[in-house]
XYZ file of C-alpha atoms in Angstrom:
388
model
C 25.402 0.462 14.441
C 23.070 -2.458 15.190
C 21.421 -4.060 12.188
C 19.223 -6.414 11.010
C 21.170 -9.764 9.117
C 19.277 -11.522 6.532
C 21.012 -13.805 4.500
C 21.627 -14.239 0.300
C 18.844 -13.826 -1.639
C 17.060 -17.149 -1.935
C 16.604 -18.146 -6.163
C 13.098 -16.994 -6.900
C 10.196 -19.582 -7.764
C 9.909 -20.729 -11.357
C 7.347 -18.431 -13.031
C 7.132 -16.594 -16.403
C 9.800 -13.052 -14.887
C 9.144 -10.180 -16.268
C 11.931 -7.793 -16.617
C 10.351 -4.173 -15.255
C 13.567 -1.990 -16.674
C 16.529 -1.989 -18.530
C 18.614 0.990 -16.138
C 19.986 4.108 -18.131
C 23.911 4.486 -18.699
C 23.022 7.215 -16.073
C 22.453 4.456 -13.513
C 25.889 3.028 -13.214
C 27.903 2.486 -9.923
C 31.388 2.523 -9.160
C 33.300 -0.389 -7.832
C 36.817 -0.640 -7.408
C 37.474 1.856 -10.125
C 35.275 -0.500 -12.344
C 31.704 0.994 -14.040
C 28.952 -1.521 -13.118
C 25.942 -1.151 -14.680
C 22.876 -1.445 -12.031
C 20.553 -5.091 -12.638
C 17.425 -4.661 -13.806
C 14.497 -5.410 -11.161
C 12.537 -8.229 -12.721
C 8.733 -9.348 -11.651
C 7.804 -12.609 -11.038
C 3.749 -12.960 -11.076
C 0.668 -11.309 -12.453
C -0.430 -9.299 -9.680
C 3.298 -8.533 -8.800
C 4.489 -11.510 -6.327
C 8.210 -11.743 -6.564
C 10.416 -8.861 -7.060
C 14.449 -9.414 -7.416
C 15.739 -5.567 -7.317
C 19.482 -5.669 -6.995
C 21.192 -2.939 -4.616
C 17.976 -1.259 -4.592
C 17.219 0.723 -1.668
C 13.846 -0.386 -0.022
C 11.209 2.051 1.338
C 7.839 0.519 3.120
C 5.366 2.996 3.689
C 2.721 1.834 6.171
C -1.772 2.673 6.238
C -2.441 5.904 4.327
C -6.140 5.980 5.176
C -7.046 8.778 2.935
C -5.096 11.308 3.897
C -3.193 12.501 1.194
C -0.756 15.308 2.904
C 0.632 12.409 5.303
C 1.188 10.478 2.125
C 3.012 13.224 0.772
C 4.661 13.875 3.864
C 5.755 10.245 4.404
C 7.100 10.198 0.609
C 9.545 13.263 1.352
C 10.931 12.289 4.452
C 11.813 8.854 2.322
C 13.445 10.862 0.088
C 11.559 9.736 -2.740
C 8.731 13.011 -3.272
C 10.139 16.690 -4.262
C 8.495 19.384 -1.922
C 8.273 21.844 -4.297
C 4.098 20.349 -4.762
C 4.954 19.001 -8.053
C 4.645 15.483 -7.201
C 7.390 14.528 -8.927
C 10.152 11.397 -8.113
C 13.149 11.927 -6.987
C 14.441 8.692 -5.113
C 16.411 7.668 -8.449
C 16.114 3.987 -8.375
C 14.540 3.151 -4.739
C 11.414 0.597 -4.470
C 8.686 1.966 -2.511
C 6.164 -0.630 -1.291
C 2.800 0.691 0.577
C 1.257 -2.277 2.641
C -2.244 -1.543 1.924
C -4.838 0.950 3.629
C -4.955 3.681 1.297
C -8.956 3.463 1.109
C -11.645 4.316 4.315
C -11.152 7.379 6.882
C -9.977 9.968 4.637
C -11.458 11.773 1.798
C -8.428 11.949 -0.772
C -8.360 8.372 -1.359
C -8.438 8.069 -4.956
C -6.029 11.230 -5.573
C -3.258 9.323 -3.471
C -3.737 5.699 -5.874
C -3.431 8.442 -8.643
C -0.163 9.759 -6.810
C 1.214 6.147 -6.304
C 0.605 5.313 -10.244
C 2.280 8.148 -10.912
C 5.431 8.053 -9.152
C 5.700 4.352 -10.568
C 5.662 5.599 -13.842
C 8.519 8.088 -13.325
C 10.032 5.506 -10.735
C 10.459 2.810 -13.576
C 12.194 5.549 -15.843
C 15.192 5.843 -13.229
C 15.357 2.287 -12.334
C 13.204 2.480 -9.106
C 9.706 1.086 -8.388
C 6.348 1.779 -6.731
C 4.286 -1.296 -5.507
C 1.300 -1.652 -3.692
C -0.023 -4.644 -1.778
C -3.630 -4.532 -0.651
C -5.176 -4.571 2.808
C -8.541 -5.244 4.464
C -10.052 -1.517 3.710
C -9.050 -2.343 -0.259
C -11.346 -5.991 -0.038
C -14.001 -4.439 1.971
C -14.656 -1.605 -0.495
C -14.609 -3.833 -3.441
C -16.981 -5.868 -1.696
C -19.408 -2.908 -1.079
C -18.571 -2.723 3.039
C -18.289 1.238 3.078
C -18.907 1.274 6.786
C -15.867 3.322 7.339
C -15.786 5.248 4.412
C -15.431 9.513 5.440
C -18.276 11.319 4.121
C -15.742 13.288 1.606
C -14.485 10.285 0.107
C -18.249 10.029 -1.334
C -17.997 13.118 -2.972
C -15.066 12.247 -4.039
C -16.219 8.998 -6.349
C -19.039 11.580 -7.630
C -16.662 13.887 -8.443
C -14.262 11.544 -10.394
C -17.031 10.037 -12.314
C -18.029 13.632 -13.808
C -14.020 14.155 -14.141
C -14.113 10.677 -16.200
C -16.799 12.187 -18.517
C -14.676 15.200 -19.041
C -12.103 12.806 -20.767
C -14.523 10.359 -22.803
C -13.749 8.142 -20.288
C -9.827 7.597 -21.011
C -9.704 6.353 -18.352
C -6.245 5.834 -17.607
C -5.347 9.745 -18.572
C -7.831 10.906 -16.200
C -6.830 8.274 -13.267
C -2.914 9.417 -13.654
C -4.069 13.179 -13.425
C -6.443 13.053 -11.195
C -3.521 14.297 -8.384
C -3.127 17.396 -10.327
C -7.446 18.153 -10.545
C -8.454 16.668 -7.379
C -7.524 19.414 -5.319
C -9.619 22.072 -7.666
C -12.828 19.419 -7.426
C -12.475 19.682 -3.926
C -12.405 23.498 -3.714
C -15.158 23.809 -6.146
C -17.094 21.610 -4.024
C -16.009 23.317 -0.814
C -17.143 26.702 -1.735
C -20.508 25.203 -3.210
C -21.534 24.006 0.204
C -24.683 25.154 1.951
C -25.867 24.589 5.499
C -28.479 22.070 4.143
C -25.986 19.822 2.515
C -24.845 17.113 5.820
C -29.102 15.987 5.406
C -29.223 16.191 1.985
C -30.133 12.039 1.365
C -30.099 12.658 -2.817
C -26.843 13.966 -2.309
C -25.748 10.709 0.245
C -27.195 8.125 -2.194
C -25.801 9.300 -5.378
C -22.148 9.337 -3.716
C -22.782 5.596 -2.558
C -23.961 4.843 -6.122
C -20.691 6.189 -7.077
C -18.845 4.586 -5.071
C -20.179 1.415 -5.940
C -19.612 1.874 -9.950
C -15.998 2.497 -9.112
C -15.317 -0.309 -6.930
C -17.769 -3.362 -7.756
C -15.527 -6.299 -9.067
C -15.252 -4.947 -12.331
C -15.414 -1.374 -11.712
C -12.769 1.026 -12.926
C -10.984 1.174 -9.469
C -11.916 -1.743 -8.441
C -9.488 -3.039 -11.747
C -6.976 -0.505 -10.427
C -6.756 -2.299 -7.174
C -6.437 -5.800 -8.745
C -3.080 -4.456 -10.295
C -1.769 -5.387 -7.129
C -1.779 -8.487 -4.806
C -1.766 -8.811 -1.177
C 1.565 -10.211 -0.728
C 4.856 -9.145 -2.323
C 8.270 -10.834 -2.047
C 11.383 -8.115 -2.536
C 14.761 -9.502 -2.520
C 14.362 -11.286 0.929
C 11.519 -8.944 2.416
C 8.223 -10.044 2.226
C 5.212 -7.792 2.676
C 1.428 -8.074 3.144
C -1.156 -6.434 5.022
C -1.676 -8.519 8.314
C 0.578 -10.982 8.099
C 1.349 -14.406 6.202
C 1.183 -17.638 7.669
C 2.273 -21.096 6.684
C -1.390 -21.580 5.387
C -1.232 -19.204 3.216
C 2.297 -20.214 1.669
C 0.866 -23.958 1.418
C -1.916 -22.797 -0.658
C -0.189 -20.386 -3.219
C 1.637 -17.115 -2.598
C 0.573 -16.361 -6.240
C -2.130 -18.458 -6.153
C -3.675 -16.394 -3.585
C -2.911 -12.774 -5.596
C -4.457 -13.924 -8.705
C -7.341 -15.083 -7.492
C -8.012 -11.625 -5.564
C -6.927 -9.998 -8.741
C -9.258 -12.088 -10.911
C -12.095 -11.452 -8.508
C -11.404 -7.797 -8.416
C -11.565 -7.471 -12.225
C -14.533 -9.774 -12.623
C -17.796 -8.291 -13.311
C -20.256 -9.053 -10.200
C -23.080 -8.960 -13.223
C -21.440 -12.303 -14.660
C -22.834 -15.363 -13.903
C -19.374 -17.432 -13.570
C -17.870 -14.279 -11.784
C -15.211 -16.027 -9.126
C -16.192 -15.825 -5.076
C -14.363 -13.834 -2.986
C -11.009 -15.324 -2.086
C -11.535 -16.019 1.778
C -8.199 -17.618 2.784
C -7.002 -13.873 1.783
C -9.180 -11.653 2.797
C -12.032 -12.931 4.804
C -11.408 -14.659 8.888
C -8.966 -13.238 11.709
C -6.074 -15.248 10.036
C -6.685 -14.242 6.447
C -3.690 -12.217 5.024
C -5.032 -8.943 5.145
C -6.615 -9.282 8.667
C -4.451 -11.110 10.913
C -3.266 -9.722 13.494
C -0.862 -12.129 14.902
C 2.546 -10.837 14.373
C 0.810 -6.979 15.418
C -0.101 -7.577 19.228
C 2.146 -5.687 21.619
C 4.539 -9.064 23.406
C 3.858 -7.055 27.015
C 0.039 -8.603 26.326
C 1.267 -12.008 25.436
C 2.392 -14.511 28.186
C 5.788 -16.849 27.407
C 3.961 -19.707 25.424
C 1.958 -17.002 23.147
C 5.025 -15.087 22.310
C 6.851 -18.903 21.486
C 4.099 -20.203 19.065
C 3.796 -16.645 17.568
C 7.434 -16.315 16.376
C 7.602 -20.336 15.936
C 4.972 -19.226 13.099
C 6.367 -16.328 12.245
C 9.516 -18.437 10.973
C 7.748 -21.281 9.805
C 6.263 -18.777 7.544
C 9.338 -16.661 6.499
C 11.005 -20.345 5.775
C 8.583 -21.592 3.279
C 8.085 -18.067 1.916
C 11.806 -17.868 1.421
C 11.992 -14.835 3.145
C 14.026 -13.239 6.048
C 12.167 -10.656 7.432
C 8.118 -9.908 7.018
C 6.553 -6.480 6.907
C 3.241 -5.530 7.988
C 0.646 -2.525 8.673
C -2.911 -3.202 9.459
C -2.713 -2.954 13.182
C -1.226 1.038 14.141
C 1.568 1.195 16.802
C 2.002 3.401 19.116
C 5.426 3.057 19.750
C 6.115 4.137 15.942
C 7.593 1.884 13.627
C 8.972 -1.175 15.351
C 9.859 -4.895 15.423
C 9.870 -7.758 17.411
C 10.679 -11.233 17.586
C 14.328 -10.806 16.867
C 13.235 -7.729 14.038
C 11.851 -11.328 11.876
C 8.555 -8.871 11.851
C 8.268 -5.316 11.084
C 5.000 -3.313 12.103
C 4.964 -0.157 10.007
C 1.408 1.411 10.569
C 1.915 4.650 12.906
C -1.671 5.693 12.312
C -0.336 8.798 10.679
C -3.934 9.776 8.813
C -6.015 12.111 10.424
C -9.092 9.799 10.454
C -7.032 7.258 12.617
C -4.263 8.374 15.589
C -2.889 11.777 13.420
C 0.290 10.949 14.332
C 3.588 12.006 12.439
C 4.582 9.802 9.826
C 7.321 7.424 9.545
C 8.967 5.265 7.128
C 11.000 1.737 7.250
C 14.152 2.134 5.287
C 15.757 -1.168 4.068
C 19.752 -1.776 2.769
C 20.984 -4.741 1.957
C 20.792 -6.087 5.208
C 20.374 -3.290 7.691
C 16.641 -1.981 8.411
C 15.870 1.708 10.275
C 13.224 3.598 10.845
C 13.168 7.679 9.264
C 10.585 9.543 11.475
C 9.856 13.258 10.560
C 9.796 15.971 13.008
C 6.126 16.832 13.046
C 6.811 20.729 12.459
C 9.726 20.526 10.690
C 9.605 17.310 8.367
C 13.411 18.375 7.354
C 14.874 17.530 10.197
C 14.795 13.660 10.759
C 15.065 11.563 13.028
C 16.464 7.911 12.321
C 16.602 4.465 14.908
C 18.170 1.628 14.013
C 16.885 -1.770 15.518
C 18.580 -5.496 16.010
């Protein structure tokens, strides 16, 4: 069965690690007759930057785009979501890592950041993990660009806000079960509808206002978001949104995260409030819009396809990486890779705002990478390629 090689897991950078779990006497493996207890993952980084998770299964789920039953969808078919529509993990002690995209085209945006929170929760409790790195639609929302935001998604900030009143704004009660409500806000809304309602401009404003009190640096989401960073080492894997380049890793792989996370949190209102990070979000060679590694090698002649993968391992090298996965750009193909599998492109398009297509996962093992694709009628019945 082919595979992709990476090599021993480089040390990780000196930082203050955080140890994420101690595993249960339930998580224990067998080797050679001998009982040996699973290591703990432990964080480097504040946003997560640097993740050692021994013998941990890897999932990386690609651009979500709002649409929360191809979330759910790609979730089961990784084996890490029950189907019975409880929302409740069952990977054991897998790491999940979305690349970004969850925000823009959709309308369940914030019910499937309340989903991913939750599953972390009940991931950490088994020995797993849920992570999240940001991408372009995350930035462009906390910097008030709604240009692509669905219509839906509007109501939905208005209709979070009244849910947050409903809990004296606990916030973080209401954010975790917001999955479990959404769906009745949404109804209630539904059924509430009158003909007049697409030209109603009161209606239009007070869902951007919303929207904007959620996601202005400072806002309650807009904090949610700066939980995570843009790029994420795990084990040898590293994972962003459009792709890292040797830039970037000269600057500060956590230098970078923090200062998205610290603009993120900021209040705009302040008058020291930080700028927005542009080496990391801003420019066609930022991290979460390149698009380098992402163009199809049947567009690029001999010396593009040399200098792209000359920086493609420049990067991985001072990264300390192997392999880099990426969404951002969708494929058409399906999940793929190229330049001898050193870059993985795992955005399918799957939401219905973007291509619709069927969802698919990346699956990583020690070192051998494949690609779980669900039968679009029958998401039981998969269908798995392995790649050099």
């Amino acid at each position: 069965m082919a595979s992709l090689c990476l090599n021993s897991l480089l040390p990780l950078p000196p930082s203050h690690p955080q140890k994420l779990l101690e595993p249960s006497s339930s998580l224990l493996s067998t080797s050679s007759s001998n009982e040996v207890a699973l290591k703990p993952i432990v964080i480097n980084g504040d946003p997560p930057t640097f993740v050692s998770a021994p013998s941990r299964r890897i999932i990386a789920v690609g651009d979500l785009h709002g649409d929360l039953s191809k979330a759910r969808d790609a979730l089961q078919i990784a084996g890490v979501l029950s189907s019975d529509g409880k929302d409740q993990w069952v990977g054991e002690d897998t790491v999940v890592v979305q690349v970004g995209d969850i925000l823009d085209r959709g309308e369940d945006e914030i019910a499937i950041l309340s989903l991913l929170r939750l599953l972390d929760e009940q991931a950490k409790a088994n020995g797993g993990a849920v992570f999240q790195v940001n991408g372009n639609h995350e930035t462009m929302n906390v910097e008030g660009d709604f240009r692509y935001v669905d219509t839906r998604a509007f109501d939905e900030c208005i209709d979070f806000l009244d849910y947050l009143e409903d809990y004296a704004q606990d916030y973080d009660k209401a954010f975790k079960n917001w999955i479990f409500e959404s769906k009745q806000f949404k109804e209630d809304r539904k059924s509430s509808l009158t003909y007049w309602d697409q030209w109603n401009i009161v209606k239009r404003q007070k869902g951007v206002i919303a929207r904007s009190v959620l996601f202005r640096p400072g806002g309650r989401l807009a904090c949610e978001l700066s939980r995570h960073g843009v790029i994420l080492r795990v084990n040898n894997w590293v994972f962003c949104h459009g792709g890292l380049l040797p830039h970037h890793v000269a600057y500060g792989v956590e230098r970078i995260n923090r200062e998205v996370s610290t603009w993120m949190k900021s209040s705009s209102e302040d008058e020291d409030s930080p700028e927005m990070p542009f080496i990391a979000t801003r420019g066609y060679d930022s991290v979460v819009w390149s698009r380098l590694y992402s163009r199809e090698t049947s567009d690029l002649n001999e010396y593009q396809i040399e200098q792209a993968s000359k920086i493609l391992r420049d990067s991985l090298e001072a990264v300390g990486a192997k392999a880099m996965v990426v969404g951002h750009t969708p494929q058409l193909s399906g999940v793929n890779c190229e330049y001898g599998c050193g870059i993985w492109r795992v955005d399918v398009g799957m939401s219905s705002g973007v291509l619709d297509s069927r969802p698919e996962v990346l699956e990583i093992r020690g070192d051998k990478a494949r690609v779980i694709r669900s039968n679009r009628d029958t998401l039981h019945e998969l269908q798995v390629a392995d790649y050099i």
